[in-house]
Amino acid sequence: MEDIEVINLLKDAFELKRQEKYKHAMELLYKALALCPENIEILSQIADLHMLLDNPQSAGTIYERLASKQVDNVDVMERLCAYYMSNNNQDKAKTLLEKFVSSYPSQKAYEIYLKNYDLMNFPNLICSIYEEKNLADYHSIELDKTYGIALFKLNNLKEAKKVFEQISSKNLYDDELQYYYAQTLYNLEEKEKAYDVAKSTLNSFINPKLYNLCGEIELDNEKFEAAIAYFLQAIKLKQNNKYYYNLATSYFLNGQLDDAKGCYLKAISLSPNIDEYRYSLAYLFYKQNDLKKSKQITDEILQQNPTFKDAIFLNAKILYDEQKYFMAQRALDAFTENNSTNEEYWKLFAQINKALYKIDFAQQAYEKLILINPSQMDYKLELARLYFDRQKYTKSAQLVVSIMSDSPKYISAYILAAKIYIKMYDFKNVIKMCDKVLALDLNNEEAFYLKALGQIGSLDIDAAITTAKQLLDYNPHKSEAYALLGAAYVEKLEYEIAEKFYKEAILINSKNADYFLNLALLQEKLEKPKEALRHLYVAHLLSADNKQINSKLIEMYVNQKQYKNALKLLQHQLKNTQNFEAKKEIQTQLKDISLLYKKTSGILKYSLWELFKI
């Protein structure tokens, strides 16, 4: 009769437990225990309910009591070990496992043993035990799986793959096993096979890790929309920092920068100490041209981790973009990685040194870049431009010919070639290069401009005028085209038309001293001395150290008998001239103009002693 009552109490308790009515179930179990004080199953059930009710100490006391009574019971050992692990008492769990498995070795005991070592993250120990104890002889999927996972964690991917291949087909309904198999394949660059394993498993299971893996594969394939969909599914199942980071990266690469920003912030909030997450947010701000926020984050990263190379490099780029070139150079000096083949490093190094007019260093950097990436024509072009700026036209031409040979449609190479030919006074080839550009890009303004220059140099003035007017059809605000038309009409001796075009050029660009100088010279020919002098004076204001402008201005002052202004300008030149011969020449001019001034005014306001003082 007593046994029937216990059975009924247990039935009712199990039903209440199924309904998650744990307290009521506990009451029934204690009634059953009062009838059978030493019943192991009842004690186990009571301990399990204590765990569910978050009473781990009460559960632990019962599990320890059971373990003392049934030292060979693997189920009791498993529960007690789980209790120790839940209390973060790994040492006790480890001692219990080792003692039990040495005394009562069995397949299940080893499965529990290795499973808990996996939870403790002891992959080396797992591999040692599995191999030393010949656990493969058990032919246990659980043991083999745990061994495979340990190999995976130790990055012994080829051996892990062998293990997973042997057991994955035997247990298609273990999503954790299939995940590790797919992840191993992915890490071995077998992405298509990894995708097939993960995708087929997702047909039967809802697993956030598998969704995330599929997203990573689609991200690698640059299928950003598909990657976003997978990462969203993973996050829906689990709020994980890695999933948010991957989703943010997908948004970023898909051009959805605001969405990316929100996900990066979420990843950072979940794992604030991961520098990579904060760096990615800094880079996003950099791409949005918010240099202030980007710099703030990189500074914070470098305060805590001064050797974080991506932040060091981004910091240097920000300083370069802010035109703080010396600071950018110092920041880049802190990038102490082996940079012998680092393309991005040498590219920034070249840009900074070019901005600092350290042309030799910039030149060496572009030579290095060409060795690193010979197919990148931009590096050859930049080096050719450096040679051009240093008047090394032969070297520049050699590189340009190489570019045009390798990339026949590289427009910038033909443009630079045209400029080289201008310096060599080979106007026929200037026109030829420009025609090649216009065949590739009919709207290329620089090609029209250079072609017109070549036509003027070839004395084909009418053709130059036609070309310049074509340029204005594309861009009516191109000041260079108006100035070029002015020069062309000067060659045709049609000065009034030329004057009109130079004035148009000045209306568009009133900061160009050459436009004012050429207009002044033209107005002098048109016998408009006052206008000529006014425009020449503006040219002087725009380019105070231009010898040609200053010389012509003094000449005009003298011609218009404005000796005082001429003397004032000469005095300024004398004060700012260091060359002895140049000083003597200026002093002679001062003397001659001072005498003219004396004759016209009768008053000599400049002391000869001051004039000839060196």
XYZ file of C-alpha atoms in Angstrom:
614
model
C 0.000 0.000 0.000
C 2.870 2.334 0.857
C 4.540 1.641 -2.519
C 1.366 2.589 -4.388
C 1.150 5.872 -2.485
C 4.819 6.695 -3.323
C 4.231 5.891 -6.996
C 1.186 8.170 -7.118
C 3.069 10.989 -5.379
C 5.911 10.652 -7.882
C 3.495 10.663 -10.848
C 1.800 13.828 -9.602
C 5.179 15.458 -8.855
C 6.477 14.732 -12.381
C 3.305 16.209 -13.887
C 3.662 19.370 -11.774
C 7.332 19.599 -12.767
C 6.314 19.336 -16.432
C 3.915 22.251 -15.820
C 6.832 24.166 -14.183
C 4.993 24.200 -10.845
C 8.217 23.395 -9.040
C 7.218 24.263 -5.443
C 4.107 22.050 -5.508
C 6.159 19.280 -7.088
C 8.744 19.683 -4.292
C 6.060 19.284 -1.603
C 4.902 15.984 -3.121
C 8.476 14.710 -3.445
C 9.212 15.410 0.239
C 6.054 13.488 1.187
C 7.336 10.599 -0.912
C 10.766 10.876 0.705
C 9.186 10.668 4.177
C 7.760 7.306 3.139
C 11.079 6.142 1.515
C 13.928 8.107 3.219
C 16.754 6.414 1.317
C 15.176 6.417 -2.162
C 17.904 7.589 -4.557
C 15.516 8.608 -7.352
C 13.418 10.784 -5.026
C 16.523 12.484 -3.642
C 17.804 13.109 -7.181
C 14.481 14.634 -8.227
C 14.431 16.894 -5.146
C 17.990 18.046 -5.882
C 17.041 18.779 -9.520
C 14.067 20.872 -8.363
C 16.325 22.828 -5.990
C 18.491 23.681 -9.000
C 15.425 24.779 -10.984
C 14.283 26.912 -8.027
C 17.744 28.506 -7.869
C 18.680 26.863 -4.571
C 22.098 25.480 -5.614
C 23.411 24.972 -2.078
C 20.472 22.762 -1.083
C 20.867 20.835 -4.339
C 24.614 20.467 -3.757
C 24.119 19.051 -0.264
C 21.788 16.377 -1.621
C 24.080 15.545 -4.583
C 27.050 15.132 -2.208
C 24.929 12.908 0.044
C 23.966 10.792 -2.947
C 27.569 10.607 -4.158
C 28.693 9.286 -0.753
C 26.010 6.602 -0.897
C 26.470 5.615 -4.545
C 30.109 6.210 -5.377
C 29.865 4.316 -8.679
C 26.681 6.017 -9.943
C 27.655 7.936 -13.080
C 24.360 9.901 -13.151
C 24.913 11.171 -9.608
C 28.495 12.087 -10.470
C 27.269 13.997 -13.521
C 24.747 15.985 -11.482
C 27.243 16.783 -8.731
C 29.803 17.888 -11.281
C 27.165 20.148 -12.947
C 26.482 21.650 -9.505
C 30.160 22.414 -8.940
C 30.435 23.970 -12.420
C 27.354 26.125 -11.812
C 29.080 27.426 -8.653
C 32.263 28.206 -10.629
C 34.095 25.608 -8.554
C 36.118 24.064 -11.364
C 38.753 22.588 -9.053
C 36.188 20.468 -7.173
C 34.583 19.388 -10.439
C 37.994 18.449 -11.879
C 38.959 16.434 -8.759
C 35.607 14.620 -8.779
C 35.847 13.761 -12.484
C 39.418 12.477 -12.280
C 38.713 10.357 -9.199
C 35.530 8.892 -10.638
C 36.874 8.059 -14.094
C 39.997 6.422 -12.646
C 37.840 4.260 -10.328
C 34.865 3.556 -12.598
C 35.902 4.042 -16.213
C 33.132 3.694 -18.781
C 31.999 5.261 -22.038
C 29.483 7.518 -20.291
C 31.984 8.481 -17.571
C 34.501 9.558 -20.204
C 31.791 11.417 -22.138
C 30.946 13.425 -18.998
C 34.650 13.801 -18.205
C 35.594 15.275 -21.587
C 32.389 17.313 -21.897
C 33.170 19.121 -18.631
C 36.796 19.647 -19.664
C 35.400 21.272 -22.796
C 33.302 23.590 -20.609
C 36.472 24.371 -18.619
C 38.230 25.090 -21.941
C 41.001 22.524 -21.551
C 41.428 21.393 -25.190
C 45.007 20.192 -24.630
C 43.907 17.915 -21.771
C 41.005 16.564 -23.808
C 43.325 15.594 -26.670
C 45.859 14.006 -24.296
C 43.214 11.924 -22.471
C 41.462 10.884 -25.688
C 44.711 9.716 -27.297
C 46.344 8.155 -24.197
C 43.213 6.220 -23.164
C 42.439 5.116 -26.752
C 38.908 6.518 -26.398
C 38.351 6.093 -30.140
C 37.827 2.397 -29.364
C 34.483 3.234 -27.740
C 33.173 4.443 -31.140
C 31.220 7.081 -29.238
C 29.973 10.021 -31.285
C 29.988 12.182 -28.137
C 33.616 11.360 -27.327
C 34.737 11.829 -30.928
C 32.814 15.093 -31.198
C 34.410 16.519 -28.030
C 37.823 15.435 -29.316
C 37.132 17.117 -32.685
C 36.062 20.339 -30.970
C 39.282 20.301 -28.917
C 41.329 19.889 -32.113
C 39.378 22.775 -33.643
C 40.105 25.014 -30.654
C 43.798 24.138 -30.942
C 43.630 25.153 -34.630
C 44.526 21.625 -35.711
C 41.928 21.985 -38.436
C 42.932 19.165 -40.779
C 42.714 16.571 -37.993
C 39.463 18.103 -36.711
C 38.022 17.842 -40.219
C 38.899 14.107 -40.350
C 37.113 13.498 -37.037
C 34.000 15.473 -38.045
C 33.832 13.797 -41.466
C 33.733 10.372 -39.791
C 30.892 11.215 -37.399
C 28.834 13.993 -39.016
C 26.913 11.641 -41.307
C 26.173 9.354 -38.320
C 24.411 12.102 -36.395
C 22.750 14.599 -38.704
C 20.539 15.726 -35.816
C 23.336 17.165 -33.668
C 23.391 20.827 -34.697
C 26.426 21.572 -32.511
C 28.409 18.852 -34.276
C 27.308 20.122 -37.695
C 28.223 23.683 -36.692
C 31.792 22.733 -35.744
C 32.132 20.677 -38.923
C 30.953 23.609 -41.070
C 33.124 26.088 -39.148
C 36.185 23.854 -39.629
C 35.528 23.681 -43.368
C 35.110 27.452 -43.485
C 38.400 28.028 -41.657
C 40.082 25.666 -44.152
C 38.773 27.906 -46.976
C 36.315 25.214 -48.126
C 33.559 27.803 -48.052
C 31.153 26.254 -50.531
C 31.117 22.921 -48.680
C 30.845 24.730 -45.318
C 27.828 26.647 -46.624
C 26.146 23.422 -47.792
C 26.622 21.766 -44.367
C 25.379 24.837 -42.463
C 22.420 25.455 -44.785
C 21.251 21.836 -44.736
C 21.451 21.765 -40.931
C 19.340 24.935 -40.739
C 16.577 23.047 -42.550
C 16.126 21.004 -39.350
C 17.451 23.264 -36.588
C 17.290 26.904 -35.540
C 20.861 27.642 -34.503
C 22.238 31.198 -34.166
C 25.842 30.073 -34.686
C 24.923 28.447 -38.001
C 23.020 31.547 -39.135
C 26.065 33.635 -38.253
C 28.378 31.298 -40.188
C 26.159 31.463 -43.284
C 26.224 35.243 -42.949
C 30.031 35.281 -42.790
C 30.238 33.144 -45.947
C 27.821 35.433 -47.807
C 29.812 38.434 -46.546
C 32.987 36.913 -48.009
C 31.107 36.430 -51.291
C 30.130 40.142 -51.172
C 26.442 39.207 -51.092
C 25.695 41.826 -48.477
C 21.889 41.667 -48.506
C 21.957 37.895 -47.929
C 24.577 38.314 -45.173
C 22.423 40.941 -43.449
C 19.415 38.587 -43.494
C 21.427 35.773 -41.862
C 22.937 37.995 -39.176
C 19.494 39.400 -38.329
C 18.240 35.827 -37.848
C 21.184 35.047 -35.552
C 20.536 38.177 -33.446
C 16.839 37.359 -33.243
C 17.815 34.101 -31.537
C 20.676 35.464 -29.415
C 21.943 38.943 -28.487
C 25.617 38.348 -29.262
C 28.374 40.919 -29.669
C 29.949 39.062 -32.612
C 26.640 38.851 -34.473
C 26.059 42.598 -34.071
C 29.604 43.313 -35.237
C 29.180 41.140 -38.333
C 25.816 42.745 -39.083
C 27.384 46.208 -38.732
C 30.172 45.250 -41.146
C 27.602 44.001 -43.673
C 25.630 47.237 -43.394
C 28.840 49.230 -43.767
C 29.929 47.406 -46.921
C 26.385 47.724 -48.297
C 26.547 51.500 -47.861
C 24.021 51.608 -44.988
C 26.271 53.603 -42.699
C 23.658 54.745 -40.171
C 22.470 51.157 -39.671
C 26.100 50.069 -39.345
C 26.752 52.736 -36.728
C 23.868 51.514 -34.553
C 25.054 47.901 -34.711
C 28.673 48.808 -33.940
C 27.452 50.715 -30.883
C 25.409 47.683 -29.802
C 28.436 45.375 -30.215
C 30.541 47.809 -28.156
C 27.898 47.972 -25.417
C 27.951 44.159 -25.160
C 31.777 43.966 -25.247
C 33.253 47.400 -24.440
C 36.823 46.093 -24.133
C 37.177 44.731 -27.671
C 39.345 47.294 -29.479
C 38.427 45.966 -32.921
C 34.783 46.992 -32.421
C 35.671 50.534 -31.388
C 38.190 50.813 -34.216
C 35.518 49.828 -36.752
C 33.247 52.582 -35.414
C 36.140 55.066 -35.669
C 36.724 53.980 -39.269
C 33.021 54.438 -40.039
C 33.175 58.020 -38.742
C 36.320 58.501 -40.849
C 34.465 57.359 -43.978
C 31.669 59.806 -43.106
C 34.361 62.521 -42.931
C 33.624 63.092 -39.235
C 37.319 63.337 -38.405
C 36.704 64.747 -34.933
C 34.710 61.724 -33.705
C 37.023 59.305 -35.459
C 40.076 60.907 -33.828
C 38.402 60.873 -30.413
C 37.818 57.113 -30.585
C 41.289 56.292 -31.943
C 42.849 58.392 -29.160
C 40.834 56.464 -26.563
C 41.956 53.138 -28.068
C 45.617 54.198 -28.151
C 45.503 55.426 -24.550
C 44.578 51.915 -23.423
C 46.421 49.982 -26.130
C 49.287 52.045 -27.637
C 50.345 49.166 -29.918
C 46.976 48.660 -31.653
C 48.290 48.991 -35.198
C 44.980 49.710 -37.008
C 44.267 52.629 -34.653
C 47.838 53.959 -35.091
C 47.454 53.880 -38.862
C 43.980 55.460 -38.839
C 45.259 58.192 -36.520
C 47.992 59.023 -39.044
C 45.420 59.120 -41.884
C 43.171 61.474 -39.922
C 46.076 63.855 -39.228
C 47.021 63.754 -42.913
C 43.453 64.606 -43.952
C 43.482 67.464 -41.429
C 46.639 68.709 -43.216
C 48.671 68.266 -40.024
C 51.466 66.690 -41.991
C 54.258 66.786 -39.397
C 51.961 65.237 -36.785
C 50.843 62.639 -39.325
C 54.460 61.739 -39.973
C 55.153 61.294 -36.255
C 52.009 59.188 -35.872
C 53.037 56.960 -38.774
C 56.511 56.544 -37.243
C 54.783 54.741 -34.344
C 53.564 52.093 -36.797
C 56.429 49.732 -36.025
C 55.095 46.664 -37.806
C 57.145 45.009 -40.553
C 56.089 47.293 -43.398
C 58.243 45.841 -46.168
C 55.168 44.697 -48.126
C 52.459 46.818 -46.482
C 50.906 48.628 -49.425
C 48.640 50.929 -47.397
C 51.561 51.991 -45.178
C 53.785 52.981 -48.109
C 50.911 54.752 -49.850
C 50.275 56.968 -46.818
C 54.034 57.394 -46.285
C 54.343 58.656 -49.875
C 51.395 61.054 -49.529
C 52.682 62.557 -46.266
C 56.213 63.067 -47.577
C 54.901 64.570 -50.795
C 52.822 67.029 -48.757
C 55.939 67.879 -46.703
C 57.928 68.425 -49.950
C 60.240 65.570 -48.952
C 60.294 64.504 -52.558
C 63.164 62.026 -52.269
C 61.279 60.050 -49.590
C 58.033 60.254 -51.565
C 59.850 59.063 -54.680
C 61.385 56.103 -52.816
C 57.952 55.211 -51.417
C 56.322 55.125 -54.865
C 59.222 53.021 -56.177
C 58.541 50.625 -53.279
C 54.811 50.585 -54.069
C 55.510 49.671 -57.692
C 57.546 46.677 -56.502
C 54.767 45.635 -54.094
C 51.953 46.042 -56.630
C 53.303 46.429 -60.182
C 49.824 46.189 -61.699
C 48.653 49.369 -59.916
C 49.128 52.083 -62.534
C 48.339 54.910 -60.084
C 51.698 54.373 -58.352
C 53.605 54.604 -61.618
C 51.690 57.742 -62.534
C 52.422 59.413 -59.173
C 56.128 58.624 -59.559
C 56.046 59.974 -63.131
C 54.455 63.193 -61.827
C 57.205 63.536 -59.220
C 59.833 63.176 -61.960
C 57.933 65.717 -64.057
C 57.787 68.247 -61.211
C 61.559 67.838 -60.739
C 62.040 68.425 -64.471
C 63.277 64.860 -65.011
C 61.247 64.610 -68.186
C 63.045 61.566 -69.649
C 62.398 59.436 -66.546
C 58.824 60.697 -66.410
C 58.317 59.836 -70.078
C 59.695 56.291 -69.587
C 57.146 55.574 -66.883
C 54.299 57.110 -68.887
C 55.180 54.959 -71.907
C 55.143 51.891 -69.613
C 51.696 52.848 -68.282
C 50.257 53.418 -71.755
C 51.662 50.066 -72.897
C 50.107 48.167 -69.967
C 46.886 50.216 -69.775
C 46.023 51.718 -73.192
C 42.899 53.372 -71.761
C 44.592 55.061 -68.785
C 43.621 58.662 -69.526
C 45.819 60.339 -66.897
C 48.929 58.849 -68.522
C 48.112 60.519 -71.870
C 47.458 63.827 -70.085
C 50.873 63.695 -68.394
C 52.480 62.685 -71.696
C 50.952 65.805 -73.307
C 52.434 67.966 -70.533
C 55.868 66.376 -71.040
C 55.681 67.095 -74.783
C 54.790 70.733 -74.018
C 57.997 71.028 -71.973
C 59.890 69.510 -74.922
C 58.177 71.925 -77.383
C 56.913 68.903 -79.331
C 53.481 70.383 -80.012
C 52.566 67.837 -82.680
C 52.693 65.028 -80.102
C 50.846 67.199 -77.563
C 47.905 67.288 -79.965
C 48.254 63.556 -80.655
C 48.108 62.651 -76.950
C 45.091 64.882 -76.371
C 43.244 63.339 -79.310
C 43.803 59.898 -77.725
C 42.253 61.189 -74.504
C 39.276 62.721 -76.296
C 38.700 59.448 -78.148
C 38.308 57.819 -74.703
C 36.540 60.709 -72.963
C 34.927 63.352 -75.142
C 34.232 65.560 -72.111
C 37.807 65.732 -70.786
C 38.389 69.433 -70.133
C 42.136 69.134 -69.513
C 42.623 67.417 -72.872
C 40.812 70.245 -74.689
C 42.928 72.809 -72.849
C 46.261 71.082 -73.543
C 45.288 70.460 -77.168
C 44.567 74.163 -77.634
C 47.959 74.978 -76.082
C 49.591 72.560 -78.511
C 47.776 74.167 -81.424
C 48.943 77.632 -80.352
C 52.481 76.254 -80.052
C 52.116 74.862 -83.603
C 50.888 78.328 -84.712
C 47.568 76.811 -85.783
C 45.709 79.643 -84.082
C 42.311 79.142 -85.701
C 42.302 75.477 -84.628
C 43.267 76.534 -81.083
C 40.358 78.968 -80.987
C 37.958 76.253 -82.166
C 39.251 73.831 -79.513
C 39.033 76.420 -76.722
C 35.446 77.264 -77.705
C 34.598 73.543 -77.660
C 35.940 73.469 -74.110
C 33.654 76.369 -73.173
C 30.682 74.458 -74.609
C 31.339 71.798 -71.931
C 32.237 74.243 -69.169
C 31.328 77.915 -69.656
C 32.992 78.703 -66.307
C 36.469 77.496 -67.310
C 38.659 80.568 -66.764
C 41.661 78.877 -68.432
C 39.709 78.576 -71.678
C 38.970 82.332 -71.742
C 42.634 83.125 -71.002
C 43.686 80.762 -73.768
C 41.329 82.478 -76.225
C 42.810 85.801 -75.153
C 46.313 84.499 -75.928
C 45.123 83.122 -79.296
C 43.608 86.431 -80.381
C 46.779 88.245 -79.323
C 48.642 85.983 -81.775
C 46.124 87.052 -84.451
C 46.764 90.704 -83.449
C 43.060 91.086 -82.649
C 43.729 92.856 -79.373
C 40.236 94.112 -78.576
C 38.750 90.604 -78.828
C 41.658 89.287 -76.764
C 40.978 91.954 -74.098
C 37.364 90.828 -73.837
C 38.373 87.196 -73.214
C 40.987 88.118 -70.582
C 38.364 90.164 -68.738
C 36.031 87.127 -68.814
C 38.810 85.001 -67.330
C 39.286 87.536 -64.515
C 35.562 87.633 -63.772
C 35.670 83.877 -63.143
C 39.040 83.779 -61.370
C 40.089 87.094 -59.827
C 43.004 85.502 -57.923
C 45.163 84.666 -60.949
C 48.059 87.137 -61.257
C 48.956 85.966 -64.786
C 45.514 86.958 -66.105
C 45.953 90.503 -64.782
C 49.537 90.705 -66.119
C 48.540 89.571 -69.623
C 45.549 91.928 -69.636
C 47.802 94.823 -68.574
C 50.317 94.051 -71.352
C 47.472 93.831 -73.836
C 45.976 97.162 -72.698
C 49.369 98.755 -73.053
C 49.326 97.708 -76.712
C 45.796 99.165 -76.966
C 47.164 102.446 -75.522
C 45.065 102.233 -72.375
C 47.832 103.147 -69.919
C 45.659 103.852 -66.885
C 43.741 100.587 -67.169
C 46.974 98.726 -67.871
C 48.596 100.174 -64.743
C 45.571 99.385 -62.602
C 45.484 95.737 -63.701
C 49.251 95.384 -63.378
C 49.069 96.716 -59.810
C 46.437 94.045 -58.968
C 48.792 91.427 -60.441
C 51.505 92.768 -58.109
C 49.180 92.504 -55.084
C 48.383 88.895 -55.989
C 52.032 87.940 -56.574
C 54.256 90.444 -54.760
C 57.502 88.533 -55.398
C 57.018 88.015 -59.125
C 60.048 89.657 -60.786
C 58.387 89.975 -64.190
C 55.352 91.740 -62.721
C 57.452 94.017 -60.519
C 59.791 94.937 -63.360
C 56.901 95.770 -65.682
C 55.100 97.719 -62.945
C 58.189 99.875 -62.317
C 58.474 100.454 -66.063
C 54.826 101.571 -66.250
C 55.236 103.829 -63.209
C 58.191 105.501 -64.886
C 56.395 105.805 -68.239
C 53.483 107.490 -66.504
C 55.888 109.619 -64.434
C 54.760 108.072 -61.130
C 58.357 108.124 -59.897
C 57.421 108.051 -56.229
C 55.545 104.725 -56.597
C 58.422 103.305 -58.648
C 60.935 104.315 -55.951
C 58.760 102.850 -53.212
C 58.556 99.514 -54.998
C 62.301 99.489 -55.656
C 63.026 100.243 -51.991
C 60.886 97.259 -51.013
C 62.759 95.046 -53.468
C 66.126 96.246 -52.156
C 65.103 95.451 -48.587
C 64.065 91.889 -49.517
C 66.975 91.066 -51.847
C 70.028 89.178 -50.597
C 71.910 88.742 -53.869
C 74.765 91.274 -54.186
C 74.524 91.678 -57.982
C 70.750 92.076 -57.788
C 71.173 94.742 -55.086
C 73.587 96.681 -57.304
C 71.122 96.575 -60.197
C 68.276 97.817 -58.008
C 70.506 100.583 -56.581
C 71.327 101.768 -60.120
C 67.607 101.867 -60.949
C 66.944 103.795 -57.749
C 69.588 106.338 -58.622
C 68.320 106.855 -62.185
C 64.662 107.151 -61.149
C 65.558 109.403 -58.199
C 67.247 111.803 -60.635
C 64.150 111.773 -62.844
C 61.997 112.424 -59.801
C 64.263 115.307 -58.785
C 64.025 116.908 -62.207
C 60.222 116.751 -62.233
C 59.552 117.786 -58.651
C 62.687 119.624 -57.631
C 62.558 117.706 -54.356
C 64.696 114.663 -53.695
C 63.055 112.796 -50.846
C 65.438 109.821 -50.844
C 68.886 110.154 -49.339
C 71.648 108.918 -51.618
C 73.403 107.550 -48.548
C 70.332 105.355 -47.818
C 70.076 104.344 -51.451
C 73.603 103.030 -51.694
C 73.845 101.580 -48.212
C 74.472 97.823 -48.401
